PDB file of C-alpha atoms in Angstrom:
ATOM      1  CA  MET A   1      82.870  82.826  56.543  1.00 63.00           C
ATOM      2  CA  ASN A   2      81.959  80.155  59.131  1.00 67.00           C
ATOM      3  CA  TRP A   3      85.297  80.878  60.995  1.00 60.00           C
ATOM      4  CA  ILE A   4      84.573  84.605  60.851  1.00 61.00           C
ATOM      5  CA  TRP A   5      81.215  84.008  62.436  1.00 67.00           C
ATOM      6  CA  ILE A   6      82.694  81.699  65.099  1.00 65.00           C
ATOM      7  CA  SER A   7      85.457  84.294  65.983  1.00 63.00           C
ATOM      8  CA  GLY A   8      82.921  87.095  66.004  1.00 68.00           C
ATOM      9  CA  VAL A   9      80.761  85.185  68.558  1.00 71.00           C
ATOM     10  CA  ALA A  10      83.650  84.501  70.687  1.00 66.00           C
ATOM     11  CA  PHE A  11      84.815  88.100  70.522  1.00 66.00           C
ATOM     12  CA  LEU A  12      81.203  89.240  71.382  1.00 71.00           C
ATOM     13  CA  LEU A  13      81.234  86.979  74.493  1.00 69.00           C
ATOM     14  CA  SER A  14      84.473  88.511  75.764  1.00 67.00           C
ATOM     15  CA  PHE A  15      83.117  91.997  74.942  1.00 67.00           C
ATOM     16  CA  LEU A  16      79.966  91.389  76.992  1.00 71.00           C
ATOM     17  CA  ALA A  17      81.950  90.005  79.949  1.00 66.00           C
ATOM     18  CA  ALA A  18      84.270  93.177  79.635  1.00 67.00           C
ATOM     19  CA  GLY A  19      81.095  95.331  79.893  1.00 68.00           C
ATOM     20  CA  VAL A  20      80.026  93.526  83.054  1.00 66.00           C
ATOM     21  CA  LEU A  21      83.453  94.125  84.553  1.00 64.00           C
ATOM     22  CA  ILE A  22      83.279  97.815  83.629  1.00 64.00           C
ATOM     23  CA  PHE A  23      79.831  98.663  84.728  1.00 68.00           C
ATOM     24  CA  PHE A  24      79.526  96.362  87.756  1.00 66.00           C
ATOM     25  CA  GLY A  25      83.118  96.632  88.921  1.00 63.00           C
ATOM     26  CA  LYS A  26      82.308  98.033  92.336  1.00 64.00           C
ATOM     27  CA  GLU A  27      79.814  95.099  93.117  1.00 67.00           C
ATOM     28  CA  LEU A  28      82.142  92.553  91.870  1.00 60.00           C
ATOM     29  CA  GLU A  29      84.923  94.002  94.028  1.00 62.00           C
ATOM     30  CA  ASP A  30      82.707  93.811  97.048  1.00 60.00           C
ATOM     31  CA  LEU A  31      82.207  90.158  96.283  1.00 61.00           C
ATOM     32  CA  GLY A  32      85.926  89.622  95.667  1.00 57.00           C
ATOM     33  CA  ILE A  33      85.541  88.124  92.131  1.00 55.00           C
ATOM     34  CA  THR A  34      86.832  91.049  90.069  1.00 53.00           C
ATOM     35  CA  GLY A  35      90.017  89.218  89.160  1.00 54.00           C
ATOM     36  CA  ASN A  36      88.067  86.016  88.291  1.00 53.00           C
ATOM     37  CA  ILE A  37      85.865  87.794  85.720  1.00 56.00           C
ATOM     38  CA  TYR A  38      89.025  89.318  84.121  1.00 58.00           C
ATOM     39  CA  TYR A  39      90.564  86.024  83.603  1.00 58.00           C
ATOM     40  CA  ILE A  40      87.330  84.510  82.255  1.00 61.00           C
ATOM     41  CA  ILE A  41      87.316  87.328  79.561  1.00 62.00           C
ATOM     42  CA  LEU A  42      90.695  86.065  78.311  1.00 63.00           C
ATOM     43  CA  ILE A  43      89.485  82.652  77.354  1.00 65.00           C
ATOM     44  CA  PRO A  44      86.831  83.613  74.687  1.00 66.00           C
ATOM     45  CA  LEU A  45      89.143  86.468  73.537  1.00 64.00           C
ATOM     46  CA  GLY A  46      91.957  83.936  72.965  1.00 66.00           C
ATOM     47  CA  PHE A  47      89.629  81.555  71.056  1.00 64.00           C
ATOM     48  CA  SER A  48      88.355  84.514  69.003  1.00 65.00           C
ATOM     49  CA  SER A  49      91.931  85.462  68.009  1.00 64.00           C
ATOM     50  CA  ALA A  50      92.864  81.853  67.223  1.00 64.00           C
ATOM     51  CA  ALA A  51      89.681  80.964  65.336  1.00 64.00           C
ATOM     52  CA  PHE A  52      89.969  84.019  63.126  1.00 60.00           C
ATOM     53  CA  LEU A  53      93.671  83.452  62.284  1.00 59.00           C
ATOM     54  CA  ALA A  54      93.236  79.658  61.841  1.00 61.00           C
ATOM     55  CA  GLY A  55      89.967  79.619  59.893  1.00 60.00           C
ATOM     56  CA  ALA A  56      89.921  83.019  58.155  1.00 55.00           C
ATOM     57  CA  MET A  57      93.539  83.789  57.612  1.00 54.00           C
ATOM     58  CA  LYS A  58      94.585  80.071  57.273  1.00 56.00           C
ATOM     59  CA  SER A  59      97.480  80.315  59.660  1.00 56.00           C
ATOM     60  CA  TYR A  60      98.997  77.139  60.958  1.00 56.00           C
ATOM     61  CA  ALA A  61     101.496  75.308  63.287  1.00 56.00           C
ATOM     62  CA  SER A  62     103.794  72.455  62.223  1.00 56.00           C
ATOM     63  CA  PHE A  63     105.947  69.897  63.777  1.00 52.00           C
ATOM     64  CA  THR A  64     109.036  68.301  61.998  1.00 57.00           C
ATOM     65  CA  SER A  65     111.473  65.735  63.084  1.00 53.00           C
ATOM     66  CA  ASN A  66     114.975  64.976  61.628  1.00 55.00           C
ATOM     67  CA  GLU A  67     118.156  63.256  62.641  1.00 53.00           C
ATOM     68  CA  SER A  68     120.031  66.491  63.694  1.00 59.00           C
ATOM     69  CA  VAL A  69     117.397  67.358  66.233  1.00 53.00           C
ATOM     70  CA  SER A  70     116.719  64.525  68.659  1.00 56.00           C
ATOM     71  CA  TYR A  71     113.290  65.594  69.728  1.00 57.00           C
ATOM     72  CA  GLY A  72     112.158  67.166  66.559  1.00 54.00           C
ATOM     73  CA  LYS A  73     111.531  70.738  65.743  1.00 57.00           C
ATOM     74  CA  LEU A  74     108.308  72.596  66.678  1.00 54.00           C
ATOM     75  CA  GLN A  75     107.349  75.608  64.463  1.00 56.00           C
ATOM     76  CA  LEU A  76     104.577  77.716  65.811  1.00 54.00           C
ATOM     77  CA  THR A  77     102.823  80.283  63.820  1.00 55.00           C
ATOM     78  CA  GLY A  78      99.407  81.914  63.675  1.00 55.00           C
ATOM     79  CA  PRO A  79      96.666  80.786  65.977  1.00 57.00           C
ATOM     80  CA  ILE A  80      98.600  79.015  68.780  1.00 55.00           C
ATOM     81  CA  VAL A  81     100.974  81.920  69.099  1.00 59.00           C
ATOM     82  CA  ILE A  82      98.238  84.585  69.229  1.00 57.00           C
ATOM     83  CA  PHE A  83      96.134  82.391  71.634  1.00 58.00           C
ATOM     84  CA  ALA A  84      99.270  82.049  73.968  1.00 61.00           C
ATOM     85  CA  LEU A  85      99.990  85.780  73.721  1.00 60.00           C
ATOM     86  CA  VAL A  86      96.391  86.870  74.537  1.00 60.00           C
ATOM     87  CA  VAL A  87      95.714  84.407  77.351  1.00 59.00           C
ATOM     88  CA  GLY A  88      99.234  83.957  78.625  1.00 62.00           C
ATOM     89  CA  GLY A  89     100.075  87.678  78.354  1.00 60.00           C
ATOM     90  CA  GLY A  90      96.843  88.494  79.913  1.00 59.00           C
ATOM     91  CA  PHE A  91      97.719  86.386  83.025  1.00 58.00           C
ATOM     92  CA  ILE A  92     101.308  87.622  83.266  1.00 61.00           C
ATOM     93  CA  MET A  93     101.364  91.281  82.187  1.00 56.00           C
ATOM     94  CA  PRO A  94      98.910  92.595  84.890  1.00 55.00           C
ATOM     95  CA  ASN A  95     101.296  91.245  87.557  1.00 58.00           C
ATOM     96  CA  PHE A  96     104.141  93.479  86.451  1.00 56.00           C
ATOM     97  CA  ASN A  97     102.741  96.630  87.963  1.00 53.00           C
ATOM     98  CA  ARG A  98     100.302  95.003  90.478  1.00 56.00           C
ATOM     99  CA  LYS A  99     100.872  96.100  94.061  1.00 62.00           C
ATOM    100  CA  GLU A 100     100.459  93.816  96.915  1.00 78.00           C
ATOM    101  CA  GLN A 101      97.032  93.743  98.383  1.00 86.00           C
ATOM    102  CA  PHE A 102      95.220  91.940 101.148  1.00 91.00           C
ATOM    103  CA  ASP A 103      91.708  91.313 102.462  1.00 92.00           C
ATOM    104  CA  VAL A 104      90.274  92.529 105.800  1.00 94.00           C
ATOM    105  CA  LYS A 105      87.428  90.807 107.668  1.00 95.00           C
ATOM    106  CA  MET A 106      85.633  92.532 110.444  1.00 96.00           C
ATOM    107  CA  ARG A 107      83.422  91.048 113.098  1.00 95.00           C
ATOM    108  CA  ILE A 108      80.590  92.955 114.935  1.00 95.00           C
ATOM    109  CA  VAL A 109      80.780  92.333 118.685  1.00 94.00           C
ATOM    110  CA  SER A 110      78.240  93.435 121.379  1.00 92.00           C
ATOM    111  CA  ASN A 111      78.032  92.692 125.100  1.00 86.00           C
ATOM    112  CA  ASP A 112      74.221  92.531 125.202  1.00 81.00           C
ATOM    113  CA  ARG A 113      73.489  90.047 122.389  1.00 83.00           C
ATOM    114  CA  PRO A 114      75.266  87.702 119.895  1.00 88.00           C
ATOM    115  CA  MET A 115      75.736  89.293 116.485  1.00 89.00           C
ATOM    116  CA  THR A 116      76.305  86.186 114.502  1.00 89.00           C
ATOM    117  CA  THR A 117      72.749  86.410 112.991  1.00 88.00           C
ATOM    118  CA  LEU A 118      72.897  90.124 112.289  1.00 91.00           C
ATOM    119  CA  ASN A 119      72.062  90.665 108.615  1.00 93.00           C
ATOM    120  CA  GLU A 120      71.178  94.336 108.446  1.00 92.00           C
ATOM    121  CA  GLY A 121      73.258  97.458 108.538  1.00 94.00           C
ATOM    122  CA  THR A 122      76.537  98.460 106.851  1.00 95.00           C
ATOM    123  CA  VAL A 123      80.116  99.225 107.729  1.00 96.00           C
ATOM    124  CA  THR A 124      81.953 101.922 105.748  1.00 96.00           C
ATOM    125  CA  LEU A 125      85.795 101.816 105.652  1.00 95.00           C
ATOM    126  CA  TYR A 126      87.605 105.123 104.790  1.00 94.00           C
ATOM    127  CA  ILE A 127      90.771 104.469 102.907  1.00 90.00           C
ATOM    128  CA  GLY A 128      92.005 106.209  99.708  1.00 81.00           C
ATOM    129  CA  LYS A 129      89.799 108.664  97.803  1.00 81.00           C
ATOM    130  CA  GLU A 130      86.670 106.572  97.846  1.00 83.00           C
ATOM    131  CA  PRO A 131      85.160 104.899 101.057  1.00 90.00           C
ATOM    132  CA  LYS A 132      84.157 101.278 100.849  1.00 92.00           C
ATOM    133  CA  THR A 133      80.681 100.377 102.143  1.00 94.00           C
ATOM    134  CA  VAL A 134      79.786  96.664 102.728  1.00 94.00           C
ATOM    135  CA  ASN A 135      76.489  95.153 103.928  1.00 95.00           C
ATOM    136  CA  ILE A 136      76.638  93.148 107.190  1.00 95.00           C
ATOM    137  CA  HIS A 137      76.138  89.318 106.704  1.00 94.00           C
ATOM    138  CA  ASP A 138      76.085  87.008 109.676  1.00 93.00           C
ATOM    139  CA  GLY A 139      77.585  89.706 111.926  1.00 94.00           C
ATOM    140  CA  GLU A 140      80.536  90.168 109.594  1.00 95.00           C
ATOM    141  CA  VAL A 141      81.844  92.262 106.677  1.00 96.00           C
ATOM    142  CA  ALA A 142      84.720  91.769 104.392  1.00 95.00           C
ATOM    143  CA  PHE A 143      86.815  94.389 102.480  1.00 94.00           C
ATOM    144  CA  TYR A 144      88.827  93.066  99.586  1.00 91.00           C
ATOM    145  CA  ASN A 145      91.976  94.314  97.791  1.00 87.00           C
ATOM    146  CA  ILE A 146      93.170  96.702 100.461  1.00 91.00           C
ATOM    147  CA  PRO A 147      96.567  98.301  99.409  1.00 89.00           C
ATOM    148  CA  GLU A 148      99.592  96.975 101.088  1.00 88.00           C
ATOM    149  CA  LYS A 149     100.502 100.328 102.461  1.00 88.00           C
ATOM    150  CA  TYR A 150      97.530 100.067 104.889  1.00 91.00           C
ATOM    151  CA  HIS A 151      99.096  97.016 106.495  1.00 91.00           C
ATOM    152  CA  ASN A 152      99.435  97.643 110.311  1.00 92.00           C
ATOM    153  CA  ARG A 153      97.807 101.077 110.126  1.00 92.00           C
ATOM    154  CA  LYS A 154      94.800 102.559 111.736  1.00 93.00           C
ATOM    155  CA  VAL A 155      91.865 103.350 109.409  1.00 94.00           C
ATOM    156  CA  ARG A 156      88.431 104.991 110.121  1.00 94.00           C
ATOM    157  CA  ILE A 157      85.286 103.040 110.138  1.00 95.00           C
ATOM    158  CA  VAL A 158      81.610 104.049 110.486  1.00 94.00           C
ATOM    159  CA  PRO A 159      79.048 101.281 111.175  1.00 95.00           C
ATOM    160  CA  ALA A 160      75.380 101.972 110.531  1.00 94.00           C
ATOM    161  CA  ILE A 161      73.468  99.508 112.709  1.00 94.00           C
ATOM    162  CA  ASN A 162      69.960 100.218 113.966  1.00 90.00           C
ATOM    163  CA  SER A 163      69.978 100.961 117.754  1.00 88.00           C
ATOM    164  CA  TYR A 164      73.703 100.472 118.038  1.00 92.00           C
ATOM    165  CA  GLN A 165      76.802 102.788 117.983  1.00 92.00           C
ATOM    166  CA  LEU A 166      80.497 102.318 118.312  1.00 93.00           C
ATOM    167  CA  ALA A 167      81.667 101.504 121.744  1.00 91.00           C
ATOM    168  CA  ASP A 168      85.268 102.461 121.144  1.00 87.00           C
ATOM    169  CA  SER A 169      87.135 104.807 118.858  1.00 88.00           C
ATOM    170  CA  ASN A 170      86.054 104.975 115.236  1.00 92.00           C
ATOM    171  CA  GLU A 171      89.701 103.846 114.226  1.00 93.00           C
ATOM    172  CA  VAL A 172      90.757 100.333 113.982  1.00 93.00           C
ATOM    173  CA  LEU A 173      94.123  98.671 113.311  1.00 94.00           C
ATOM    174  CA  ILE A 174      94.071  96.514 110.221  1.00 94.00           C
ATOM    175  CA  SER A 175      96.671  93.875 109.261  1.00 92.00           C
ATOM    176  CA  LYS A 176      97.059  91.252 106.704  1.00 89.00           C
ATOM    177  CA  ASN A 177      98.188  88.808 109.417  1.00 89.00           C
ATOM    178  CA  GLU A 178      94.866  88.969 111.406  1.00 90.00           C
ATOM    179  CA  ASP A 179      91.931  86.780 110.540  1.00 90.00           C
ATOM    180  CA  TYR A 180      89.451  89.248 112.054  1.00 93.00           C
ATOM    181  CA  VAL A 181      89.180  92.834 113.325  1.00 94.00           C
ATOM    182  CA  ASP A 182      86.540  93.124 116.101  1.00 94.00           C
ATOM    183  CA  ILE A 183      84.197  96.104 115.893  1.00 95.00           C
ATOM    184  CA  HIS A 184      82.753  96.614 119.396  1.00 94.00           C
ATOM    185  CA  VAL A 185      79.300  98.241 119.464  1.00 94.00           C
ATOM    186  CA  THR A 186      76.861  99.238 122.164  1.00 92.00           C
ATOM    187  CA  ARG A 187      73.250 100.222 122.244  1.00 89.00           C
ATOM    188  CA  THR A 188      72.359 103.830 121.696  1.00 89.00           C
ATOM    189  CA  LYS A 189      70.906 105.729 124.583  1.00 83.00           C
ATOM    190  CA  GLU A 190      67.553 105.965 122.745  1.00 81.00           C
ATOM    191  CA  SER A 191      67.294 102.239 122.261  1.00 84.00           C
ATOM    192  CA  LEU A 192      67.807 101.601 126.015  1.00 86.00           C
ATOM    193  CA  SER A 193      64.326 102.849 126.763  1.00 91.00           C
ATOM    194  CA  THR A 194      60.930 102.070 125.349  1.00 92.00           C
ATOM    195  CA  LEU A 195      57.683 104.057 125.312  1.00 94.00           C
ATOM    196  CA  VAL A 196      55.017 101.621 126.388  1.00 97.00           C
ATOM    197  CA  ARG A 197      51.306 102.148 125.925  1.00 96.00           C
ATOM    198  CA  GLY A 198      48.238 100.216 126.876  1.00 97.00           C
ATOM    199  CA  SER A 199      44.959 100.158 128.712  1.00 97.00           C
ATOM    200  CA  VAL A 200      43.386  98.539 131.889  1.00 97.00           C
ATOM    201  CA  LEU A 201      39.713  97.327 131.811  1.00 96.00           C
ATOM    202  CA  ASP A 202      37.733  95.459 134.248  1.00 94.00           C
ATOM    203  CA  GLN A 203      35.634  92.297 133.590  1.00 91.00           C
ATOM    204  CA  LYS A 204      32.727  94.469 132.373  1.00 91.00           C
ATOM    205  CA  ASN A 205      35.023  96.243 129.916  1.00 92.00           C
ATOM    206  CA  MET A 206      34.857  99.338 131.978  1.00 94.00           C
ATOM    207  CA  ALA A 207      37.870 101.581 132.243  1.00 96.00           C
ATOM    208  CA  VAL A 208      39.901 101.291 135.559  1.00 96.00           C
ATOM    209  CA  VAL A 209      40.805 104.721 136.622  1.00 96.00           C
ATOM    210  CA  HIS A 210      43.926 105.600 138.614  1.00 95.00           C
ATOM    211  CA  ALA A 211      45.269 102.040 138.676  1.00 96.00           C
ATOM    212  CA  LEU A 212      49.006 101.909 139.541  1.00 97.00           C
ATOM    213  CA  LEU A 213      51.259 100.143 137.067  1.00 97.00           C
ATOM    214  CA  ASP A 214      54.603  99.068 138.462  1.00 97.00           C
ATOM    215  CA  PHE A 215      57.287  97.692 136.202  1.00 97.00           C
ATOM    216  CA  SER A 216      60.053  95.567 137.776  1.00 94.00           C
ATOM    217  CA  SER A 217      59.380  96.727 141.355  1.00 93.00           C
ATOM    218  CA  GLY A 218      59.825 100.475 140.787  1.00 94.00           C
ATOM    219  CA  LEU A 219      61.870 100.571 137.555  1.00 94.00           C
ATOM    220  CA  ALA A 220      58.990 102.570 135.977  1.00 96.00           C
ATOM    221  CA  THR A 221      55.637 103.489 137.440  1.00 96.00           C
ATOM    222  CA  CYS A 222      52.516 105.337 136.269  1.00 97.00           C
ATOM    223  CA  TYR A 223      48.685 105.564 136.791  1.00 97.00           C
ATOM    224  CA  THR A 224      45.874 105.036 134.332  1.00 97.00           C
ATOM    225  CA  ASP A 225      43.901 108.098 133.064  1.00 97.00           C
ATOM    226  CA  PRO A 226      40.205 108.589 133.215  1.00 95.00           C
ATOM    227  CA  ASN A 227      39.805 106.337 130.151  1.00 96.00           C
ATOM    228  CA  GLY A 228      41.902 103.558 131.668  1.00 96.00           C
ATOM    229  CA  ASN A 229      44.825 104.276 129.330  1.00 97.00           C
ATOM    230  CA  PHE A 230      48.415 104.653 130.205  1.00 97.00           C
ATOM    231  CA  SER A 231      51.663 105.675 128.648  1.00 96.00           C
ATOM    232  CA  LEU A 232      55.280 105.720 130.189  1.00 96.00           C
ATOM    233  CA  THR A 233      58.844 105.305 129.259  1.00 94.00           C
ATOM    234  CA  VAL A 234      60.488 102.007 130.562  1.00 95.00           C
ATOM    235  CA  PRO A 235      64.237 102.090 130.634  1.00 92.00           C
ATOM    236  CA  LEU A 236      64.490  98.688 128.865  1.00 90.00           C
ATOM    237  CA  PRO A 237      65.090  98.010 125.200  1.00 87.00           C
ATOM    238  CA  PRO A 238      62.276  96.572 123.091  1.00 87.00           C
ATOM    239  CA  GLY A 239      61.941  92.876 123.450  1.00 87.00           C
ATOM    240  CA  GLU A 240      62.979  92.673 127.042  1.00 90.00           C
ATOM    241  CA  LYS A 241      60.693  91.118 129.611  1.00 94.00           C
ATOM    242  CA  ALA A 242      59.605  92.818 132.902  1.00 96.00           C
ATOM    243  CA  GLN A 243      57.416  91.962 135.907  1.00 96.00           C
ATOM    244  CA  LEU A 244      54.340  94.053 135.701  1.00 97.00           C
ATOM    245  CA  LYS A 245      52.144  94.650 138.751  1.00 97.00           C
ATOM    246  CA  VAL A 246      48.713  96.399 138.590  1.00 97.00           C
ATOM    247  CA  VAL A 247      47.372  97.729 141.908  1.00 96.00           C
ATOM    248  CA  THR A 248      43.855  99.230 142.743  1.00 95.00           C
ATOM    249  CA  ASP A 249      42.560 100.089 146.097  1.00 91.00           C
ATOM    250  CA  GLY A 250      45.701  98.676 147.637  1.00 92.00           C
ATOM    251  CA  ILE A 251      45.015  95.230 146.187  1.00 94.00           C
ATOM    252  CA  THR A 252      47.372  93.593 143.519  1.00 95.00           C
ATOM    253  CA  ARG A 253      45.071  92.777 140.597  1.00 95.00           C
ATOM    254  CA  PHE A 254      47.734  91.596 138.132  1.00 96.00           C
ATOM    255  CA  ASN A 255      51.278  90.397 138.592  1.00 96.00           C
ATOM    256  CA  GLU A 256      52.858  88.658 135.524  1.00 96.00           C
ATOM    257  CA  VAL A 257      55.787  88.939 133.109  1.00 96.00           C
ATOM    258  CA  VAL A 258      55.048  91.118 130.020  1.00 96.00           C
ATOM    259  CA  THR A 259      57.307  91.753 126.989  1.00 95.00           C
ATOM    260  CA  ILE A 260      58.267  95.450 126.492  1.00 95.00           C
ATOM    261  CA  SER A 261      57.263  96.799 123.052  1.00 93.00           C
ATOM    262  CA  SER A 262      56.693 100.227 121.571  1.00 91.00           C
ATOM    263  CA  THR A 263      54.460  98.865 118.820  1.00 93.00           C
ATOM    264  CA  ILE A 264      52.313  96.269 120.654  1.00 95.00           C
ATOM    265  CA  PRO A 265      50.157  97.873 123.427  1.00 96.00           C
ATOM    266  CA  ILE A 266      49.730  96.122 126.847  1.00 96.00           C
ATOM    267  CA  ASP A 267      46.043  95.825 127.152  1.00 96.00           C
ATOM    268  CA  LEU A 268      44.936  94.271 130.425  1.00 96.00           C
ATOM    269  CA  ARG A 269      41.672  92.995 131.825  1.00 95.00           C
ATOM    270  CA  ILE A 270      41.677  92.705 135.606  1.00 94.00           C
ATOM    271  CA  ASP A 271      39.234  91.308 138.157  1.00 90.00           C
ATOM    272  CA  LYS A 272      38.146  94.128 140.585  1.00 83.00           C
ATOM    273  CA  THR A 273      36.270  91.787 142.848  1.00 80.00           C
ATOM    274  CA  PRO A 274      37.199  92.605 146.528  1.00 73.00           C
TER     275      PRO A 274
END
């Protein structure tokens, strides 16, 4: 009974591992470890078969030596044979019908900023019946187990990156001989401009009316309203810096560099002393 329990536990472990492979196959494939999980399953399954035959069924293996055979005679039965068939066969047989595959790594490239720290967004690769979508990590994505027939062929890709779009065609050439495929992206038209808001007050916290705000020497200009507030679209992406000049009564009251943002208002307090 002890051997039956031992073989049962080993079989249960392999059954659970098989369940992980079945239900989380797509996630494991994205990580490139599907094959590793499969081979791990073979070990407890082989021990389960061997333990059941050796302990419960009393199978055995023997070695005999005599004068007619110089190195003796090895007779294998039961557990060792079954273990070899399960584990060895599990390694060998899947390779009979396995088609050649290769991995493809893609690198996000942009002219306006380095993408090596990009850890948001996805890239979808359209091959076969089901597209593969992978999260971007450190500006790269990796697609595993691409069928050999796609070697040196163009495939369609669709990146989903906030404020960026493809700079070139949505088709790229993939090859098993290339370390990386570069995906060139550029900022979307919408992301190249920022809606800036703010207010201008004097030293007495009174609204400064009809003050001229000039971003980067004429890049974008506007005037404050009767409440001292202003709102305008600056043709710069968020995070960029620009020289801001505030003029009232023909006198420059403020002239400093500010950071362009659509979420953080530019609230200024100026000295209106003549």
